[in-house]
């Protein structure tokens, strides 16, 4: 069978079975996404009742298509019709079938799944789904999905939920961030989390991998790949079905088996995989962690111009089993040289509301260079006496020299500040909790990178 990245990179023709002119139908959304995404190959809409679909000539069935081969078939019809259509895809030498159709093992119809898997194995076609939202491979302008089209970016998103994919894409869009690829796993009768992870690892546009999974089909192979990724592509995972009721829910969602969650999370951490609790954390960590130097240390220093947020951040950081240590006298004396006399030189360090370029830059530089701080958190709330553009310039300049600084900005103009920080490729998160989560993930990653490097040095 062909490798997945080769199929997606070289796709020249796509057939959409169930293509439609009716807004709201899956076949309409898929066609619109392919057209709006400017897919550079040939699109063959299949619909026996239409002459054209969105301006493109339609065909009654696959056999009517003049070409002897089709690279990808997208199937969006009733579940019971899928086996016969899949056989026609095989006749056209298709390399990949994306089965959007639902009504398989998630509702107890396992025999139908077995039938289509048997057909696929006989002819050598790969299957994504069934019950999938599709895939989007941005480098090839291939938007073969029923989901919202994302902006182009460097995060790969792999998920067992189309609805969560839509939410995740929108969270990123609000921050002007995007994806390098999206793959909806569905019921995973063939292509699974291991194939998807391998695709993301081989994709040159991907810097960070975000995943939503409800279980593991090939756990050992997944961990082996994760170990290969640890040094150059961080993996952030949101795991569904952790509660008793949640584990019941995944049975009717994607027919996944329940997990011993605590044990699984512990194993994942040992392989450098960051497990998070919310979609917001998933977005924040996936963006920030590849831009943050993985430091094998737990000491966090906080610099702020506002007391309250830093108190909450300190709580979150210590809840994550990280440390907010007291500063040495030498560091305090150095900070006194450029901070006002009323500044609080504990940890957190409160510069007071009068934060400017010089104070921010010199304070961050002092902290980034000292042994008391493995990671530095900068929390900034703009005030009338503190011009935020100057502050961002200082943060940008220090980030060019030290990659262990992560930022949180809030209050008025926070959205504009976040966009500006991201434009400059600076690690920034949008919640105080995500500060702690990101640093914890970076620390775990650094610790496991060191283990891998020590292991390799023995052989």
PDB file of C-alpha atoms in Angstrom, residues 25-331:
ATOM      1  CA  UNK A  25     -25.158  18.424   2.893  1.00  0.00           C
ATOM      2  CA  UNK A  26     -21.722  16.844   3.511  1.00  0.00           C
ATOM      3  CA  UNK A  27     -21.237  16.489  -0.240  1.00  0.00           C
ATOM      4  CA  UNK A  28     -21.781  20.229  -0.697  1.00  0.00           C
ATOM      5  CA  UNK A  29     -19.321  21.226   2.031  1.00  0.00           C
ATOM      6  CA  UNK A  30     -16.636  18.879   0.707  1.00  0.00           C
ATOM      7  CA  UNK A  31     -16.981  20.219  -2.832  1.00  0.00           C
ATOM      8  CA  UNK A  32     -16.935  23.821  -1.636  1.00  0.00           C
ATOM      9  CA  UNK A  33     -13.838  23.234   0.496  1.00  0.00           C
ATOM     10  CA  UNK A  34     -11.986  21.594  -2.393  1.00  0.00           C
ATOM     11  CA  UNK A  35     -12.905  24.422  -4.768  1.00  0.00           C
ATOM     12  CA  UNK A  36     -12.313  27.286  -2.315  1.00  0.00           C
ATOM     13  CA  UNK A  37      -9.042  25.678  -1.240  1.00  0.00           C
ATOM     14  CA  UNK A  38      -7.911  25.776  -4.884  1.00  0.00           C
ATOM     15  CA  UNK A  39      -7.079  22.078  -5.223  1.00  0.00           C
ATOM     16  CA  UNK A  40      -4.862  21.934  -8.286  1.00  0.00           C
ATOM     17  CA  UNK A  41      -5.967  18.514  -9.535  1.00  0.00           C
ATOM     18  CA  UNK A  42      -9.173  17.269 -11.167  1.00  0.00           C
ATOM     19  CA  UNK A  43     -12.397  16.994  -9.140  1.00  0.00           C
ATOM     20  CA  UNK A  44     -15.042  14.462 -10.202  1.00  0.00           C
ATOM     21  CA  UNK A  45     -18.435  15.025  -8.494  1.00  0.00           C
ATOM     22  CA  UNK A  46     -20.576  11.863  -8.452  1.00  0.00           C
ATOM     23  CA  UNK A  47     -24.348  12.386  -8.354  1.00  0.00           C
ATOM     24  CA  UNK A  48     -26.813  10.546 -10.636  1.00  0.00           C
ATOM     25  CA  UNK A  49     -29.415  13.355 -10.448  1.00  0.00           C
ATOM     26  CA  UNK A  50     -27.268  16.409 -11.257  1.00  0.00           C
ATOM     27  CA  UNK A  51     -25.590  17.661 -14.435  1.00  0.00           C
ATOM     28  CA  UNK A  52     -23.202  19.919 -12.504  1.00  0.00           C
ATOM     29  CA  UNK A  53     -22.117  20.381  -8.898  1.00  0.00           C
ATOM     30  CA  UNK A  54     -20.988  23.922  -8.052  1.00  0.00           C
ATOM     31  CA  UNK A  55     -20.146  24.510 -11.691  1.00  0.00           C
ATOM     32  CA  UNK A  56     -18.196  21.277 -12.224  1.00  0.00           C
ATOM     33  CA  UNK A  57     -19.478  18.525 -14.550  1.00  0.00           C
ATOM     34  CA  UNK A  58     -21.044  15.697 -12.544  1.00  0.00           C
ATOM     35  CA  UNK A  59     -21.014  11.963 -13.338  1.00  0.00           C
ATOM     36  CA  UNK A  60     -23.704   9.385 -12.632  1.00  0.00           C
ATOM     37  CA  UNK A  61     -21.205   6.923 -11.182  1.00  0.00           C
ATOM     38  CA  UNK A  62     -17.494   6.254 -10.945  1.00  0.00           C
ATOM     39  CA  UNK A  63     -17.483   4.018 -14.005  1.00  0.00           C
ATOM     40  CA  UNK A  64     -18.597   6.972 -16.175  1.00  0.00           C
ATOM     41  CA  UNK A  65     -15.432   8.914 -15.360  1.00  0.00           C
ATOM     42  CA  UNK A  66     -13.188   8.854 -18.456  1.00  0.00           C
ATOM     43  CA  UNK A  67      -9.959   8.427 -16.505  1.00  0.00           C
ATOM     44  CA  UNK A  68      -8.780   4.908 -15.670  1.00  0.00           C
ATOM     45  CA  UNK A  69      -7.430   5.988 -12.299  1.00  0.00           C
ATOM     46  CA  UNK A  70      -8.440   8.236  -9.401  1.00  0.00           C
ATOM     47  CA  UNK A  71      -6.113   9.033  -6.534  1.00  0.00           C
ATOM     48  CA  UNK A  72      -8.653   9.708  -3.768  1.00  0.00           C
ATOM     49  CA  UNK A  73     -12.324   8.787  -3.321  1.00  0.00           C
ATOM     50  CA  UNK A  74     -14.380  10.741  -0.784  1.00  0.00           C
ATOM     51  CA  UNK A  75     -17.531   8.814   0.137  1.00  0.00           C
ATOM     52  CA  UNK A  76     -20.471  10.688   1.675  1.00  0.00           C
ATOM     53  CA  UNK A  77     -23.495   8.419   1.140  1.00  0.00           C
ATOM     54  CA  UNK A  78     -25.631   6.038   3.216  1.00  0.00           C
ATOM     55  CA  UNK A  79     -23.562   3.432   5.073  1.00  0.00           C
ATOM     56  CA  UNK A  80     -25.157   0.394   3.400  1.00  0.00           C
ATOM     57  CA  UNK A  81     -24.097   1.662  -0.043  1.00  0.00           C
ATOM     58  CA  UNK A  82     -20.435   2.062   0.884  1.00  0.00           C
ATOM     59  CA  UNK A  83     -19.221  -1.509   0.053  1.00  0.00           C
ATOM     60  CA  UNK A  84     -20.383  -1.392  -3.566  1.00  0.00           C
ATOM     61  CA  UNK A  85     -18.982   2.114  -4.046  1.00  0.00           C
ATOM     62  CA  UNK A  86     -15.671   1.058  -2.512  1.00  0.00           C
ATOM     63  CA  UNK A  87     -15.411  -1.744  -5.078  1.00  0.00           C
ATOM     64  CA  UNK A  88     -15.846   0.856  -7.833  1.00  0.00           C
ATOM     65  CA  UNK A  89     -13.074   2.927  -6.238  1.00  0.00           C
ATOM     66  CA  UNK A  90     -10.865  -0.159  -6.431  1.00  0.00           C
ATOM     67  CA  UNK A  91     -11.693  -0.560 -10.117  1.00  0.00           C
ATOM     68  CA  UNK A  92     -10.406   2.994 -10.621  1.00  0.00           C
ATOM     69  CA  UNK A  93      -7.172   2.099  -8.779  1.00  0.00           C
ATOM     70  CA  UNK A  94      -7.839   4.619  -6.015  1.00  0.00           C
ATOM     71  CA  UNK A  95      -5.118   4.833  -3.370  1.00  0.00           C
ATOM     72  CA  UNK A  96      -7.222   6.316  -0.552  1.00  0.00           C
ATOM     73  CA  UNK A  97     -10.906   6.251   0.387  1.00  0.00           C
ATOM     74  CA  UNK A  98     -12.135   8.846   2.881  1.00  0.00           C
ATOM     75  CA  UNK A  99     -15.419   7.503   4.269  1.00  0.00           C
ATOM     76  CA  UNK A 100     -17.425  10.366   5.766  1.00  0.00           C
ATOM     77  CA  UNK A 101     -20.500   8.143   6.151  1.00  0.00           C
ATOM     78  CA  UNK A 102     -21.579   7.210   9.690  1.00  0.00           C
ATOM     79  CA  UNK A 103     -23.601   4.191  10.824  1.00  0.00           C
ATOM     80  CA  UNK A 104     -20.887   1.612  11.467  1.00  0.00           C
ATOM     81  CA  UNK A 105     -19.353   0.232  14.689  1.00  0.00           C
ATOM     82  CA  UNK A 106     -20.272   3.386  16.627  1.00  0.00           C
ATOM     83  CA  UNK A 107     -23.893   2.144  16.380  1.00  0.00           C
ATOM     84  CA  UNK A 108     -22.994  -1.546  16.633  1.00  0.00           C
ATOM     85  CA  UNK A 109     -22.730  -2.248  12.896  1.00  0.00           C
ATOM     86  CA  UNK A 110     -19.342  -3.979  13.030  1.00  0.00           C
ATOM     87  CA  UNK A 111     -20.073  -6.449  10.226  1.00  0.00           C
ATOM     88  CA  UNK A 112     -20.347  -3.602   7.717  1.00  0.00           C
ATOM     89  CA  UNK A 113     -16.962  -2.306   8.845  1.00  0.00           C
ATOM     90  CA  UNK A 114     -15.423  -5.744   8.436  1.00  0.00           C
ATOM     91  CA  UNK A 115     -16.845  -5.959   4.922  1.00  0.00           C
ATOM     92  CA  UNK A 116     -15.362  -2.663   3.737  1.00  0.00           C
ATOM     93  CA  UNK A 117     -12.025  -3.437   5.396  1.00  0.00           C
ATOM     94  CA  UNK A 118     -11.905  -6.777   3.578  1.00  0.00           C
ATOM     95  CA  UNK A 119     -12.598  -5.042   0.250  1.00  0.00           C
ATOM     96  CA  UNK A 120      -9.882  -2.489   0.969  1.00  0.00           C
ATOM     97  CA  UNK A 121      -7.283  -5.129   1.816  1.00  0.00           C
ATOM     98  CA  UNK A 122      -8.071  -7.119  -1.322  1.00  0.00           C
ATOM     99  CA  UNK A 123      -7.389  -4.163  -3.622  1.00  0.00           C
ATOM    100  CA  UNK A 124      -4.746  -2.316  -1.585  1.00  0.00           C
ATOM    101  CA  UNK A 125      -6.668   0.900  -0.919  1.00  0.00           C
ATOM    102  CA  UNK A 126      -6.179   2.828   2.344  1.00  0.00           C
ATOM    103  CA  UNK A 127      -9.268   3.752   4.380  1.00  0.00           C
ATOM    104  CA  UNK A 128      -9.740   6.871   6.510  1.00  0.00           C
ATOM    105  CA  UNK A 129     -12.812   6.448   8.695  1.00  0.00           C
ATOM    106  CA  UNK A 130     -15.593   5.569   8.472  1.00  0.00           C
ATOM    107  CA  UNK A 131     -17.439   8.192  10.512  1.00  0.00           C
ATOM    108  CA  UNK A 132     -14.666  10.705   9.814  1.00  0.00           C
ATOM    109  CA  UNK A 133     -14.765  14.458   9.202  1.00  0.00           C
ATOM    110  CA  UNK A 134     -12.078  13.956   6.544  1.00  0.00           C
ATOM    111  CA  UNK A 135      -8.626  15.428   6.182  1.00  0.00           C
ATOM    112  CA  UNK A 136      -6.898  18.631   5.142  1.00  0.00           C
ATOM    113  CA  UNK A 137      -3.329  18.658   3.876  1.00  0.00           C
ATOM    114  CA  UNK A 138      -2.506  22.322   3.486  1.00  0.00           C
ATOM    115  CA  UNK A 139       0.805  21.979   1.528  1.00  0.00           C
ATOM    116  CA  UNK A 140      -1.151  20.291  -1.299  1.00  0.00           C
ATOM    117  CA  UNK A 141      -4.198  22.598  -0.996  1.00  0.00           C
ATOM    118  CA  UNK A 142      -6.187  19.458  -0.267  1.00  0.00           C
ATOM    119  CA  UNK A 143      -9.245  20.305   1.858  1.00  0.00           C
ATOM    120  CA  UNK A 144     -11.101  16.982   1.753  1.00  0.00           C
ATOM    121  CA  UNK A 145     -13.237  17.586   4.814  1.00  0.00           C
ATOM    122  CA  UNK A 146     -16.624  18.691   6.108  1.00  0.00           C
ATOM    123  CA  UNK A 147     -14.931  20.967   8.657  1.00  0.00           C
ATOM    124  CA  UNK A 148     -14.186  24.689   8.578  1.00  0.00           C
ATOM    125  CA  UNK A 149     -11.135  25.482   6.474  1.00  0.00           C
ATOM    126  CA  UNK A 150      -8.240  26.570   8.732  1.00  0.00           C
ATOM    127  CA  UNK A 151      -5.600  29.192   8.168  1.00  0.00           C
ATOM    128  CA  UNK A 152      -2.212  27.902   7.079  1.00  0.00           C
ATOM    129  CA  UNK A 153       0.158  27.305   9.994  1.00  0.00           C
ATOM    130  CA  UNK A 154       2.654  24.892  11.536  1.00  0.00           C
ATOM    131  CA  UNK A 155       0.441  22.829  13.887  1.00  0.00           C
ATOM    132  CA  UNK A 156      -0.763  19.365  12.835  1.00  0.00           C
ATOM    133  CA  UNK A 157      -4.110  18.412  14.389  1.00  0.00           C
ATOM    134  CA  UNK A 158      -5.141  14.761  14.648  1.00  0.00           C
ATOM    135  CA  UNK A 159      -8.537  14.057  16.195  1.00  0.00           C
ATOM    136  CA  UNK A 160     -11.265  11.509  16.785  1.00  0.00           C
ATOM    137  CA  UNK A 161     -13.879  14.260  16.784  1.00  0.00           C
ATOM    138  CA  UNK A 162     -14.930  16.502  13.927  1.00  0.00           C
ATOM    139  CA  UNK A 163     -16.796  18.885  16.235  1.00  0.00           C
ATOM    140  CA  UNK A 164     -13.717  19.405  18.414  1.00  0.00           C
ATOM    141  CA  UNK A 165     -11.687  19.982  15.266  1.00  0.00           C
ATOM    142  CA  UNK A 166     -14.059  22.777  14.299  1.00  0.00           C
ATOM    143  CA  UNK A 167     -13.710  24.370  17.751  1.00  0.00           C
ATOM    144  CA  UNK A 168      -9.926  23.983  17.754  1.00  0.00           C
ATOM    145  CA  UNK A 169      -9.594  25.534  14.294  1.00  0.00           C
ATOM    146  CA  UNK A 170     -11.678  28.517  15.437  1.00  0.00           C
ATOM    147  CA  UNK A 171      -9.586  28.986  18.601  1.00  0.00           C
ATOM    148  CA  UNK A 172      -6.489  29.157  16.411  1.00  0.00           C
ATOM    149  CA  UNK A 173      -8.173  31.410  13.841  1.00  0.00           C
ATOM    150  CA  UNK A 174      -8.984  34.014  16.506  1.00  0.00           C
ATOM    151  CA  UNK A 175      -5.244  34.243  17.134  1.00  0.00           C
ATOM    152  CA  UNK A 176      -4.382  34.282  13.424  1.00  0.00           C
ATOM    153  CA  UNK A 177      -2.848  30.811  13.788  1.00  0.00           C
ATOM    154  CA  UNK A 178      -3.453  27.805  11.577  1.00  0.00           C
ATOM    155  CA  UNK A 179      -2.714  24.206  10.694  1.00  0.00           C
ATOM    156  CA  UNK A 180      -0.236  22.380   8.502  1.00  0.00           C
ATOM    157  CA  UNK A 181      -2.589  19.402   8.346  1.00  0.00           C
ATOM    158  CA  UNK A 182      -5.757  17.997   9.891  1.00  0.00           C
ATOM    159  CA  UNK A 183      -6.730  14.356   9.999  1.00  0.00           C
ATOM    160  CA  UNK A 184     -10.037  13.127  11.425  1.00  0.00           C
ATOM    161  CA  UNK A 185      -9.577   9.508  12.487  1.00  0.00           C
ATOM    162  CA  UNK A 186     -13.211   8.466  12.870  1.00  0.00           C
ATOM    163  CA  UNK A 187     -13.560   4.751  13.668  1.00  0.00           C
ATOM    164  CA  UNK A 188      -9.954   3.943  12.611  1.00  0.00           C
ATOM    165  CA  UNK A 189     -10.596   0.661  10.812  1.00  0.00           C
ATOM    166  CA  UNK A 190      -7.387   1.195   8.818  1.00  0.00           C
ATOM    167  CA  UNK A 191      -5.610   4.556   9.160  1.00  0.00           C
ATOM    168  CA  UNK A 192      -5.131   5.154  12.876  1.00  0.00           C
ATOM    169  CA  UNK A 193      -3.243   7.400  15.302  1.00  0.00           C
ATOM    170  CA  UNK A 194       0.081   5.754  14.375  1.00  0.00           C
ATOM    171  CA  UNK A 195      -0.356   6.434  10.644  1.00  0.00           C
ATOM    172  CA  UNK A 196      -1.464   9.982  11.434  1.00  0.00           C
ATOM    173  CA  UNK A 197       1.493  10.626  13.744  1.00  0.00           C
ATOM    174  CA  UNK A 198       3.891   9.281  11.121  1.00  0.00           C
ATOM    175  CA  UNK A 199       2.336  11.651   8.566  1.00  0.00           C
ATOM    176  CA  UNK A 200       2.841  14.625  10.884  1.00  0.00           C
ATOM    177  CA  UNK A 201       6.430  13.621  11.641  1.00  0.00           C
ATOM    178  CA  UNK A 202       7.309  13.393   7.956  1.00  0.00           C
ATOM    179  CA  UNK A 203       5.570  16.645   7.015  1.00  0.00           C
ATOM    180  CA  UNK A 204       8.144  19.431   6.703  1.00  0.00           C
ATOM    181  CA  UNK A 205       5.576  22.191   7.398  1.00  0.00           C
ATOM    182  CA  UNK A 206       4.685  20.773  10.831  1.00  0.00           C
ATOM    183  CA  UNK A 207       6.514  22.078  13.925  1.00  0.00           C
ATOM    184  CA  UNK A 208       4.080  20.907  16.594  1.00  0.00           C
ATOM    185  CA  UNK A 209       1.553  18.073  16.860  1.00  0.00           C
ATOM    186  CA  UNK A 210      -1.784  18.448  18.673  1.00  0.00           C
ATOM    187  CA  UNK A 211      -4.022  15.424  19.192  1.00  0.00           C
ATOM    188  CA  UNK A 212      -7.445  14.556  20.570  1.00  0.00           C
ATOM    189  CA  UNK A 213      -7.790  10.809  21.145  1.00  0.00           C
ATOM    190  CA  UNK A 214     -10.313   8.604  22.899  1.00  0.00           C
ATOM    191  CA  UNK A 215      -8.104   5.519  22.940  1.00  0.00           C
ATOM    192  CA  UNK A 216      -5.140   3.799  21.319  1.00  0.00           C
ATOM    193  CA  UNK A 217      -5.332   1.150  18.641  1.00  0.00           C
ATOM    194  CA  UNK A 218      -1.575   0.463  18.465  1.00  0.00           C
ATOM    195  CA  UNK A 219      -0.156   1.778  21.703  1.00  0.00           C
ATOM    196  CA  UNK A 220       3.374   0.393  21.442  1.00  0.00           C
ATOM    197  CA  UNK A 221       3.921   1.668  17.907  1.00  0.00           C
ATOM    198  CA  UNK A 222       2.521   5.047  18.936  1.00  0.00           C
ATOM    199  CA  UNK A 223       4.996   5.368  21.817  1.00  0.00           C
ATOM    200  CA  UNK A 224       7.887   4.288  19.608  1.00  0.00           C
ATOM    201  CA  UNK A 225       7.062   7.057  17.127  1.00  0.00           C
ATOM    202  CA  UNK A 226       6.605   9.569  19.945  1.00  0.00           C
ATOM    203  CA  UNK A 227      10.121   8.797  21.126  1.00  0.00           C
ATOM    204  CA  UNK A 228      11.441   9.540  17.636  1.00  0.00           C
ATOM    205  CA  UNK A 229       9.582  12.874  17.676  1.00  0.00           C
ATOM    206  CA  UNK A 230      10.631  14.067  21.111  1.00  0.00           C
ATOM    207  CA  UNK A 231      13.658  16.143  20.073  1.00  0.00           C
ATOM    208  CA  UNK A 232      12.177  17.979  17.096  1.00  0.00           C
ATOM    209  CA  UNK A 233       8.342  17.837  17.102  1.00  0.00           C
ATOM    210  CA  UNK A 234       6.582  18.119  20.478  1.00  0.00           C
ATOM    211  CA  UNK A 235       3.304  16.221  20.899  1.00  0.00           C
ATOM    212  CA  UNK A 236       0.437  17.659  22.953  1.00  0.00           C
ATOM    213  CA  UNK A 237      -2.510  15.372  23.687  1.00  0.00           C
ATOM    214  CA  UNK A 238      -6.052  15.923  24.954  1.00  0.00           C
ATOM    215  CA  UNK A 239      -7.384  12.556  26.088  1.00  0.00           C
ATOM    216  CA  UNK A 240     -11.146  12.000  26.062  1.00  0.00           C
ATOM    217  CA  UNK A 241     -13.112   9.523  28.166  1.00  0.00           C
ATOM    218  CA  UNK A 242     -11.206   9.916  31.448  1.00  0.00           C
ATOM    219  CA  UNK A 243     -14.303   9.793  33.662  1.00  0.00           C
ATOM    220  CA  UNK A 244     -16.623   6.814  34.081  1.00  0.00           C
ATOM    221  CA  UNK A 245     -19.413   8.553  32.182  1.00  0.00           C
ATOM    222  CA  UNK A 246     -16.925   9.820  29.592  1.00  0.00           C
ATOM    223  CA  UNK A 247     -15.700   6.288  28.934  1.00  0.00           C
ATOM    224  CA  UNK A 248     -19.307   5.251  28.249  1.00  0.00           C
ATOM    225  CA  UNK A 249     -19.762   8.199  25.900  1.00  0.00           C
ATOM    226  CA  UNK A 250     -16.811   7.266  23.685  1.00  0.00           C
ATOM    227  CA  UNK A 251     -18.388   3.872  23.033  1.00  0.00           C
ATOM    228  CA  UNK A 252     -21.222   5.562  21.152  1.00  0.00           C
ATOM    229  CA  UNK A 253     -18.977   8.216  19.603  1.00  0.00           C
ATOM    230  CA  UNK A 254     -16.132   6.318  17.942  1.00  0.00           C
ATOM    231  CA  UNK A 255     -16.490   2.824  19.465  1.00  0.00           C
ATOM    232  CA  UNK A 256     -13.195   3.220  21.342  1.00  0.00           C
ATOM    233  CA  UNK A 257     -12.345   1.030  24.327  1.00  0.00           C
ATOM    234  CA  UNK A 258     -12.089   2.555  27.802  1.00  0.00           C
ATOM    235  CA  UNK A 259      -8.628   3.124  29.294  1.00  0.00           C
ATOM    236  CA  UNK A 260      -6.967   2.965  32.697  1.00  0.00           C
ATOM    237  CA  UNK A 261      -6.470   6.718  32.452  1.00  0.00           C
ATOM    238  CA  UNK A 262      -3.990   7.300  35.275  1.00  0.00           C
ATOM    239  CA  UNK A 263      -1.695   4.553  34.032  1.00  0.00           C
ATOM    240  CA  UNK A 264      -1.926   5.718  30.410  1.00  0.00           C
ATOM    241  CA  UNK A 265      -1.135   9.355  31.294  1.00  0.00           C
ATOM    242  CA  UNK A 266       1.870   8.264  33.352  1.00  0.00           C
ATOM    243  CA  UNK A 267       3.218   6.210  30.441  1.00  0.00           C
ATOM    244  CA  UNK A 268       2.626   9.031  27.957  1.00  0.00           C
ATOM    245  CA  UNK A 269       4.594  11.460  30.131  1.00  0.00           C
ATOM    246  CA  UNK A 270       7.508   9.022  30.226  1.00  0.00           C
ATOM    247  CA  UNK A 271       7.680   9.328  26.450  1.00  0.00           C
ATOM    248  CA  UNK A 272       7.657  13.121  26.535  1.00  0.00           C
ATOM    249  CA  UNK A 273       4.018  13.503  25.481  1.00  0.00           C
ATOM    250  CA  UNK A 274       2.264  16.465  27.085  1.00  0.00           C
ATOM    251  CA  UNK A 275      -1.242  15.582  28.321  1.00  0.00           C
ATOM    252  CA  UNK A 276      -3.554  18.590  28.788  1.00  0.00           C
ATOM    253  CA  UNK A 277      -7.068  19.086  30.161  1.00  0.00           C
ATOM    254  CA  UNK A 278      -8.769  21.571  27.816  1.00  0.00           C
ATOM    255  CA  UNK A 279      -8.881  22.670  24.184  1.00  0.00           C
ATOM    256  CA  UNK A 280      -7.531  26.072  25.249  1.00  0.00           C
ATOM    257  CA  UNK A 281      -4.514  24.366  26.815  1.00  0.00           C
ATOM    258  CA  UNK A 282      -4.127  22.248  23.685  1.00  0.00           C
ATOM    259  CA  UNK A 283      -3.972  25.379  21.515  1.00  0.00           C
ATOM    260  CA  UNK A 284      -1.738  27.329  23.900  1.00  0.00           C
ATOM    261  CA  UNK A 285       0.774  24.552  24.490  1.00  0.00           C
ATOM    262  CA  UNK A 286       0.871  23.446  20.840  1.00  0.00           C
ATOM    263  CA  UNK A 287       1.775  26.985  19.790  1.00  0.00           C
ATOM    264  CA  UNK A 288       4.170  27.890  22.617  1.00  0.00           C
ATOM    265  CA  UNK A 289       6.141  24.736  23.287  1.00  0.00           C
ATOM    266  CA  UNK A 290       8.149  24.503  20.030  1.00  0.00           C
ATOM    267  CA  UNK A 291       9.147  28.146  20.571  1.00  0.00           C
ATOM    268  CA  UNK A 292      10.287  27.521  24.139  1.00  0.00           C
ATOM    269  CA  UNK A 293      13.703  26.070  24.942  1.00  0.00           C
ATOM    270  CA  UNK A 294      13.157  22.718  26.726  1.00  0.00           C
ATOM    271  CA  UNK A 295      15.017  23.271  30.014  1.00  0.00           C
ATOM    272  CA  UNK A 296      15.485  20.332  32.387  1.00  0.00           C
ATOM    273  CA  UNK A 297      14.646  22.329  35.503  1.00  0.00           C
ATOM    274  CA  UNK A 298      11.592  23.204  37.627  1.00  0.00           C
ATOM    275  CA  UNK A 299      12.485  26.682  38.944  1.00  0.00           C
ATOM    276  CA  UNK A 300      10.178  29.405  37.617  1.00  0.00           C
ATOM    277  CA  UNK A 301      10.691  33.149  38.062  1.00  0.00           C
ATOM    278  CA  UNK A 302       7.774  35.524  37.488  1.00  0.00           C
ATOM    279  CA  UNK A 303       8.117  39.150  36.388  1.00  0.00           C
ATOM    280  CA  UNK A 304       4.961  41.258  36.339  1.00  0.00           C
ATOM    281  CA  UNK A 305       3.511  44.740  36.523  1.00  0.00           C
ATOM    282  CA  UNK A 306       0.401  43.504  38.351  1.00  0.00           C
ATOM    283  CA  UNK A 307       0.119  41.554  41.596  1.00  0.00           C
ATOM    284  CA  UNK A 308      -3.162  39.618  41.323  1.00  0.00           C
ATOM    285  CA  UNK A 309      -2.509  37.669  38.110  1.00  0.00           C
ATOM    286  CA  UNK A 310       0.964  36.706  39.320  1.00  0.00           C
ATOM    287  CA  UNK A 311      -0.510  35.270  42.541  1.00  0.00           C
ATOM    288  CA  UNK A 312      -2.837  33.014  40.538  1.00  0.00           C
ATOM    289  CA  UNK A 313      -0.022  32.054  38.171  1.00  0.00           C
ATOM    290  CA  UNK A 314       2.128  31.110  41.176  1.00  0.00           C
ATOM    291  CA  UNK A 315      -0.655  28.869  42.490  1.00  0.00           C
ATOM    292  CA  UNK A 316      -1.046  27.116  39.124  1.00  0.00           C
ATOM    293  CA  UNK A 317       2.719  26.674  38.779  1.00  0.00           C
ATOM    294  CA  UNK A 318       3.107  25.042  42.194  1.00  0.00           C
ATOM    295  CA  UNK A 319       0.042  22.858  41.565  1.00  0.00           C
ATOM    296  CA  UNK A 320       1.957  21.498  38.559  1.00  0.00           C
ATOM    297  CA  UNK A 321       4.798  20.381  40.862  1.00  0.00           C
ATOM    298  CA  UNK A 322       7.033  23.226  39.699  1.00  0.00           C
ATOM    299  CA  UNK A 323       8.884  25.664  41.960  1.00  0.00           C
ATOM    300  CA  UNK A 324       8.705  29.436  42.440  1.00  0.00           C
ATOM    301  CA  UNK A 325      11.912  29.904  44.477  1.00  0.00           C
ATOM    302  CA  UNK A 326      13.052  32.876  46.511  1.00  0.00           C
ATOM    303  CA  UNK A 327      15.606  35.035  44.728  1.00  0.00           C
ATOM    304  CA  UNK A 328      19.197  35.298  45.903  1.00  0.00           C
ATOM    305  CA  UNK A 329      20.466  38.579  47.359  1.00  0.00           C
ATOM    306  CA  UNK A 330      22.747  39.076  44.349  1.00  0.00           C
ATOM    307  CA  UNK A 331      19.789  38.953  41.940  1.00  0.00           C
TER     308      UNK A 331
END
